[in-house]
Amino acid sequence: MKVVFMGTPDFAVPSLREIGKSNHQIISVVTGPDKPRGRGQKLSKTPVKEAAEKLNLTILQPEKLDSPEFSKQIEKLEPDIFVVVAFRILPESLLQIPRKGAINLHASLLPRYRGAAPINWAIINGERETGITIFQIKPEVDTGEILYQEKIEIKEDDTAGSLHDKLSRIGAKALVRVLDMVERGEVKPIPQNEKLATYAPKIKPEMGRIDWSKEAKNIKNLIHGLSPVPGAFSFFKNKRVRFLKANIEDTGTSYSPGTIVYLDKKCMKIQTGRGLLLPSMLQTEGKKPLTVTEFIKGFRGNTGDRFIS
């Protein structure tokens, strides 16, 4: 089939590559415009554009998806199907163009965790499993009929970063299977159960502020759900410290939440509202992430000192 692929971030790149290796033909790649980034405000390409260039694919970077000019460009290509991975909301005028409609890869088991940040919220909420869903796109976000789902376990040491990479690889291979099924007319769309719908709103940096009065397991889930970015954080002697990975112990002390109750060359234990948090990866402002052993070498703190929310 003739595929128009639409995507922007790293999550979409494995899907582009897998479809590129398949029997289906990517006739164009639609991605976001180059944007100025960093200190020098140098124009930067999207990860999907960089991958598409290496595959020698035609690239379109419209400012507006609902412009008549862009619609005409797509119509001339005569696509069989759109494949959308981590992209913008498509206007109805575009959705009417492909012969076999448009499909989307979403990083949750829909209808749970509709929205912008399903991977983060699954970990923050302490879910033990998640997965990918491939569904037919409708005008309402993440509500279309389900074509395929695949579950995976969320492991104790998973972060948003590690889960992102796993799901992007699983989703990429699943997309090729679904495209094959669409071509053969074998898909059996299943409507989503609206009563089971939950939502995963966009993550904002301030959500990462650690409340030490909460249970250790909830703080750990927040840390892993926001790692590597934007990162859960707290303050020590007026300096922001980002917590990127952690373990927990059920034991507790009489110290106030946020207090360092144990410190040696290889381990730090912090009192929470219930249980102890043992950070294993941390980062101070302007520095690279460090293991707890590396962090402690330069740490100017002692047992009894406190992290402040």
Coordinates of N, CA and C in Angstrom, one line a residue, residues 94-252:
L94 N -8.4 16.4 5.9 CA -7.2 15.5 5.6 C -7.6 14.0 5.7
L95 N -8.4 13.7 6.8 CA -8.8 12.3 7.0 C -9.6 11.7 5.9
Q96 N -10.3 12.5 5.1 CA -11.1 12.0 4.0 C -10.3 11.6 2.8
I97 N -9.0 12.0 2.8 CA -8.2 11.8 1.5 C -7.8 10.3 1.3
P98 N -7.2 9.6 2.3 CA -6.7 8.2 2.0 C -7.8 7.2 1.8
R99 N -7.6 6.4 0.9 CA -8.6 5.4 0.5 C -9.0 4.5 1.6
K100 N -8.1 4.1 2.4 CA -8.3 3.1 3.5 C -8.2 3.8 4.9
G101 N -8.4 5.1 4.9 CA -8.4 5.8 6.2 C -7.0 6.1 6.8
A102 N -7.1 6.3 8.1 CA -5.8 6.7 8.8 C -5.8 5.9 10.1
I103 N -4.6 5.4 10.4 CA -4.4 4.6 11.7 C -3.3 5.3 12.6
N104 N -3.5 5.2 13.9 CA -2.6 5.8 14.8 C -2.0 4.8 15.8
L105 N -0.7 5.0 16.2 CA -0.1 4.2 17.2 C -0.1 5.0 18.5
H106 N -0.7 4.4 19.6 CA -0.8 5.1 20.8 C -0.1 4.2 21.9
A107 N 0.6 4.9 22.8 CA 1.4 4.1 23.8 C 0.6 3.9 25.1
S108 N -0.6 3.3 25.0 CA -1.3 2.8 26.1 C -2.3 1.8 25.6
L109 N -3.0 1.1 26.6 CA -4.1 0.2 26.2 C -5.4 0.9 26.3
L110 N -5.7 1.6 25.1 CA -6.9 2.4 25.1 C -8.1 1.5 25.4
P111 N -9.2 2.1 26.0 CA -9.4 3.5 26.2 C -8.7 4.1 27.5
R112 N -7.8 3.4 28.1 CA -7.1 4.0 29.3 C -6.0 4.8 28.8
Y113 N -5.8 5.9 29.5 CA -4.7 6.9 29.2 C -4.7 7.5 27.8
R114 N -5.9 8.0 27.5 CA -5.9 8.8 26.3 C -5.2 10.1 26.5
G115 N -4.6 10.7 25.5 CA -3.9 12.0 25.7 C -2.4 12.0 25.4
A116 N -1.8 13.1 25.9 CA -0.4 13.4 25.5 C 0.7 12.6 26.2
A117 N 0.4 12.1 27.4 CA 1.5 11.5 28.2 C 1.1 10.2 28.8
P118 N 0.7 9.2 28.0 CA 0.3 7.9 28.6 C 1.4 7.1 29.3
I119 N 2.6 7.2 28.8 CA 3.7 6.5 29.4 C 4.0 7.0 30.8
N120 N 4.1 8.3 30.9 CA 4.4 8.9 32.2 C 3.4 8.6 33.2
W121 N 2.1 8.7 32.9 CA 1.0 8.6 33.8 C 0.8 7.1 34.3
A122 N 1.1 6.2 33.3 CA 1.0 4.8 33.7 C 2.0 4.4 34.8
I123 N 3.2 5.0 34.8 CA 4.2 4.7 35.8 C 3.8 5.5 37.1
I124 N 3.5 6.8 36.9 CA 3.1 7.6 38.1 C 2.0 7.0 38.9
N125 N 1.0 6.4 38.2 CA -0.1 5.8 38.9 C 0.1 4.4 39.4
G126 N 1.3 3.9 39.2 CA 1.7 2.6 39.7 C 1.1 1.4 39.0
E127 N 0.8 1.6 37.7 CA 0.3 0.5 36.9 C 1.3 -0.6 36.8
R128 N 0.9 -1.8 36.7 CA 1.8 -3.0 36.6 C 1.9 -3.5 35.1
E129 N 1.0 -3.0 34.3 CA 1.1 -3.3 32.8 C 0.6 -2.1 32.0
T130 N 1.1 -2.1 30.8 CA 0.6 -1.1 29.8 C 0.8 -1.8 28.4
G131 N 0.9 -1.0 27.4 CA 1.0 -1.6 26.1 C 0.8 -0.6 25.0
I132 N 0.6 -1.1 23.8 CA 0.3 -0.2 22.6 C -1.1 -0.5 22.0
T133 N -1.6 0.5 21.4 CA -2.9 0.3 20.7 C -2.7 1.0 19.3
I134 N -3.2 0.2 18.3 CA -3.3 0.8 17.0 C -4.8 0.9 16.7
F135 N -5.2 2.2 16.3 CA -6.6 2.4 16.1 C -6.9 3.3 14.9
Q136 N -8.1 3.2 14.4 CA -8.6 4.1 13.3 C -8.8 5.5 13.9
I137 N -8.3 6.5 13.2 CA -8.4 7.9 13.6 C -9.8 8.4 13.3
K138 N -10.4 9.0 14.4 CA -11.6 9.8 14.3 C -11.3 11.2 14.7
P139 N -12.2 12.2 14.4 CA -11.9 13.6 14.8 C -11.7 13.8 16.3
E140 N -12.4 13.0 17.1 CA -12.1 13.1 18.6 C -10.8 12.3 18.9
V141 N -10.0 13.0 19.7 CA -8.7 12.4 20.0 C -8.7 11.1 20.7
D142 N -8.0 10.1 20.1 CA -7.8 8.8 20.8 C -9.1 8.0 21.0
T143 N -10.1 8.2 20.2 CA -11.4 7.5 20.5 C -11.8 6.5 19.4
G144 N -11.0 6.4 18.4 CA -11.3 5.5 17.2 C -11.4 4.0 17.6
E145 N -11.9 3.3 16.6 CA -12.0 1.8 16.8 C -10.7 1.1 16.9
I146 N -10.5 0.2 17.8 CA -9.2 -0.5 18.0 C -9.0 -1.6 17.0
L147 N -7.8 -1.6 16.4 CA -7.5 -2.6 15.4 C -6.5 -3.7 16.0
Y148 N -5.7 -3.2 17.0 CA -4.7 -4.1 17.5 C -4.2 -3.6 18.9
Q149 N -4.0 -4.5 19.8 CA -3.4 -4.1 21.1 C -2.3 -5.2 21.5
E150 N -1.3 -4.7 22.2 CA -0.3 -5.6 22.7 C 0.1 -5.2 24.1
K151 N 0.1 -6.1 25.1 CA 0.4 -5.7 26.5 C 1.9 -6.0 26.8
I152 N 2.5 -5.2 27.7 CA 3.7 -5.5 28.3 C 3.7 -5.2 29.8
E153 N 4.6 -5.9 30.6 CA 4.7 -5.6 32.0 C 5.5 -4.4 32.2
I154 N 5.1 -3.6 33.2 CA 5.9 -2.5 33.7 C 6.8 -3.0 34.8
K155 N 8.1 -3.1 34.6 CA 9.0 -3.6 35.6 C 9.3 -2.6 36.7
E156 N 9.8 -3.1 37.8 CA 10.1 -2.2 39.0 C 11.1 -1.1 38.6
D157 N 12.1 -1.4 37.8 CA 13.1 -0.4 37.5 C 12.8 0.3 36.2
D158 N 11.6 0.2 35.6 CA 11.3 0.9 34.4 C 11.1 2.4 34.7
T159 N 11.6 3.2 33.8 CA 11.3 4.7 33.9 C 10.5 5.0 32.6
A160 N 10.1 6.3 32.6 CA 9.4 6.7 31.3 C 10.3 6.6 30.1
G161 N 11.6 6.8 30.3 CA 12.5 6.7 29.2 C 12.7 5.2 28.7
S162 N 12.8 4.3 29.6 CA 13.0 2.9 29.2 C 11.7 2.3 28.6
L163 N 10.6 2.7 29.2 CA 9.3 2.2 28.7 C 9.0 2.8 27.3
H164 N 9.3 4.1 27.1 CA 9.2 4.8 25.8 C 9.9 4.0 24.8
D165 N 11.1 3.5 25.0 CA 11.9 2.8 24.0 C 11.3 1.4 23.7
K166 N 10.9 0.7 24.8 CA 10.3 -0.6 24.6 C 9.0 -0.5 23.7
L167 N 8.1 0.5 24.1 CA 6.9 0.6 23.4 C 7.0 1.1 22.0
S168 N 8.0 1.9 21.7 CA 8.3 2.4 20.3 C 8.7 1.2 19.4
R169 N 9.5 0.3 20.0 CA 9.9 -0.9 19.2 C 8.8 -1.8 19.0
I170 N 8.0 -2.1 20.0 CA 6.9 -3.0 19.9 C 5.9 -2.5 18.9
G171 N 5.6 -1.2 19.1 CA 4.6 -0.5 18.2 C 5.0 -0.5 16.7
A172 N 6.3 -0.3 16.5 CA 6.8 -0.3 15.1 C 6.5 -1.6 14.4
K173 N 6.8 -2.7 15.0 CA 6.6 -4.0 14.4 C 5.1 -4.3 14.3
A174 N 4.3 -3.9 15.3 CA 2.8 -4.1 15.2 C 2.2 -3.3 14.1
L175 N 2.7 -2.1 13.8 CA 2.2 -1.3 12.7 C 2.3 -2.0 11.3
V176 N 3.4 -2.7 11.1 CA 3.6 -3.4 9.9 C 2.6 -4.5 9.8
R177 N 2.4 -5.3 10.9 CA 1.4 -6.3 10.9 C 0.0 -5.8 10.6
V178 N -0.3 -4.7 11.2 CA -1.7 -4.1 10.9 C -1.8 -3.6 9.5
L179 N -0.8 -3.0 8.9 CA -0.8 -2.6 7.5 C -1.1 -3.8 6.6
D180 N -0.4 -4.9 6.9 CA -0.6 -6.2 6.2 C -2.1 -6.6 6.3
M181 N -2.6 -6.5 7.5 CA -4.0 -7.0 7.7 C -5.0 -6.0 7.0
V182 N -4.7 -4.7 7.0 CA -5.6 -3.8 6.3 C -5.6 -4.1 4.8
E183 N -4.4 -4.3 4.3 CA -4.3 -4.6 2.8 C -5.0 -5.9 2.4
R184 N -5.0 -6.9 3.3 CA -5.7 -8.2 3.0 C -7.2 -8.1 3.4
G185 N -7.7 -7.0 4.0 CA -9.1 -6.9 4.5 C -9.4 -7.7 5.7
E186 N -8.4 -8.0 6.5 CA -8.6 -8.9 7.7 C -8.8 -8.1 9.0
V187 N -8.8 -6.8 9.0 CA -9.0 -6.1 10.3 C -10.4 -6.2 10.8
K188 N -10.6 -6.3 12.1 CA -11.9 -6.3 12.7 C -12.0 -5.2 13.8
P189 N -12.4 -4.0 13.4 CA -12.4 -2.9 14.3 C -13.3 -3.1 15.5
I190 N -12.8 -2.8 16.7 CA -13.6 -2.9 18.0 C -13.8 -1.6 18.6
P191 N -15.0 -1.1 18.8 CA -15.3 0.2 19.4 C -14.7 0.2 20.8
Q192 N -14.2 1.4 21.2 CA -13.7 1.6 22.6 C -14.9 1.7 23.6
N193 N -14.7 1.2 24.8 CA -15.7 1.3 25.8 C -15.5 2.7 26.6
E194 N -16.4 3.6 26.3 CA -16.2 5.0 26.9 C -16.2 5.0 28.4
K195 N -16.9 4.0 29.0 CA -17.0 3.9 30.4 C -15.6 3.6 31.1
L196 N -14.7 3.0 30.3 CA -13.4 2.7 30.8 C -12.3 3.7 30.5
A197 N -12.7 4.8 29.9 CA -11.7 5.8 29.5 C -11.1 6.6 30.6
T198 N -9.8 6.7 30.6 CA -9.1 7.6 31.5 C -8.1 8.4 30.7
Y199 N -7.5 9.5 31.4 CA -6.8 10.5 30.6 C -5.4 10.7 31.1
A200 N -4.5 11.1 30.2 CA -3.1 11.3 30.5 C -2.7 12.7 30.0
P201 N -3.0 13.7 30.8 CA -2.7 15.1 30.3 C -1.2 15.4 30.2
K202 N -0.9 16.4 29.4 CA 0.5 16.8 29.2 C 1.2 17.0 30.5
I203 N 2.4 16.6 30.6 CA 3.2 16.8 31.8 C 3.8 18.2 31.9
K204 N 3.7 18.8 33.0 CA 4.3 20.1 33.2 C 5.4 20.0 34.2
P205 N 6.5 20.8 34.1 CA 7.7 20.6 34.9 C 7.4 20.7 36.4
E206 N 6.4 21.6 36.8 CA 6.1 21.8 38.2 C 5.5 20.5 38.9
M207 N 4.9 19.6 38.0 CA 4.4 18.4 38.5 C 5.5 17.5 39.2
G208 N 6.7 17.8 38.9 CA 7.8 17.0 39.4 C 8.2 17.3 40.9
R209 N 7.7 18.3 41.5 CA 8.0 18.7 42.8 C 7.7 17.5 43.8
I210 N 8.6 17.0 44.5 CA 8.4 15.9 45.4 C 7.8 16.3 46.7
D211 N 6.7 15.7 47.1 CA 6.1 15.9 48.4 C 6.5 14.8 49.3
W212 N 7.4 15.1 50.2 CA 8.0 14.0 51.0 C 7.1 13.4 52.0
S213 N 5.9 14.0 52.2 CA 4.9 13.5 53.2 C 4.2 12.3 52.6
K214 N 4.3 12.1 51.3 CA 3.7 10.9 50.6 C 4.4 9.7 50.9
E215 N 3.8 8.5 50.5 CA 4.4 7.2 50.7 C 5.6 7.1 49.8
A216 N 6.6 6.3 50.2 CA 7.8 6.1 49.4 C 7.5 5.5 48.1
K217 N 6.6 4.6 48.0 CA 6.3 3.9 46.7 C 5.7 5.0 45.7
N218 N 4.9 5.9 46.2 CA 4.3 6.9 45.4 C 5.3 7.9 44.9
I219 N 6.3 8.2 45.8 CA 7.4 9.1 45.3 C 8.2 8.4 44.3
K220 N 8.5 7.2 44.5 CA 9.3 6.4 43.5 C 8.6 6.4 42.2
N221 N 7.3 6.1 42.2 CA 6.5 6.1 40.9 C 6.6 7.5 40.2
L222 N 6.5 8.6 41.0 CA 6.7 9.9 40.4 C 8.1 10.1 39.8
I223 N 9.1 9.7 40.5 CA 10.5 9.8 40.0 C 10.7 9.0 38.7
H224 N 10.2 7.8 38.7 CA 10.4 6.9 37.5 C 9.5 7.4 36.3
G225 N 8.3 7.9 36.7 CA 7.4 8.4 35.7 C 7.8 9.7 35.0
L226 N 8.7 10.4 35.6 CA 9.2 11.7 35.1 C 10.6 11.7 34.7
S227 N 11.2 10.5 34.6 CA 12.6 10.3 34.2 C 12.7 9.8 32.8
P228 N 13.6 10.4 32.0 CA 14.6 11.4 32.3 C 14.1 12.9 32.3
V229 N 13.0 13.2 31.6 CA 12.5 14.6 31.6 C 11.0 14.6 31.9
P230 N 10.5 15.6 32.6 CA 11.3 16.8 33.1 C 12.0 16.5 34.4
G231 N 11.8 15.4 35.0 CA 12.5 15.0 36.3 C 11.7 15.4 37.5
A232 N 11.6 14.5 38.5 CA 11.1 14.9 39.8 C 12.2 15.6 40.6
F233 N 11.9 16.5 41.4 CA 12.9 17.3 42.0 C 12.6 17.7 43.5
S234 N 13.6 18.1 44.2 CA 13.5 18.7 45.5 C 14.7 19.6 45.7
F235 N 14.7 20.3 46.9 CA 15.8 21.3 47.1 C 16.6 20.9 48.3
F236 N 17.9 21.0 48.2 CA 18.8 20.8 49.3 C 19.7 22.0 49.5
K237 N 19.6 22.7 50.6 CA 20.3 23.9 50.8 C 20.2 24.9 49.6
N238 N 18.9 25.1 49.2 CA 18.5 26.0 48.2 C 19.0 25.6 46.8
K239 N 19.5 24.4 46.6 CA 19.9 24.0 45.3 C 18.9 22.9 44.8
R240 N 18.5 23.0 43.6 CA 17.6 22.0 43.0 C 18.3 20.7 42.7
V241 N 17.7 19.6 43.2 CA 18.3 18.2 42.9 C 17.2 17.4 42.2
R242 N 17.5 16.9 41.0 CA 16.6 16.0 40.3 C 16.9 14.6 40.7
F243 N 15.8 13.9 40.9 CA 15.8 12.4 41.3 C 15.4 11.7 40.0
L244 N 16.2 10.8 39.5 CA 16.0 10.1 38.2 C 15.6 8.6 38.4
K245 N 16.2 8.0 39.4 CA 15.8 6.6 39.7 C 15.9 6.4 41.2
A246 N 15.1 5.4 41.8 CA 15.1 5.2 43.2 C 14.6 3.8 43.5
N247 N 14.9 3.3 44.7 CA 14.3 2.1 45.3 C 13.7 2.5 46.6
I248 N 13.0 1.6 47.3 CA 12.3 1.9 48.5 C 12.5 0.8 49.6
E249 N 12.4 1.2 50.8 CA 12.3 0.3 51.9 C 11.1 0.5 52.8
D250 N 10.5 -0.5 53.2 CA 9.2 -0.3 54.0 C 9.5 0.1 55.4
T251 N 10.7 0.0 55.9 CA 11.0 0.4 57.3 C 10.9 1.9 57.4
G252 N 10.7 2.4 58.6 CA 10.6 3.9 58.8 C 11.4 4.3 60.0

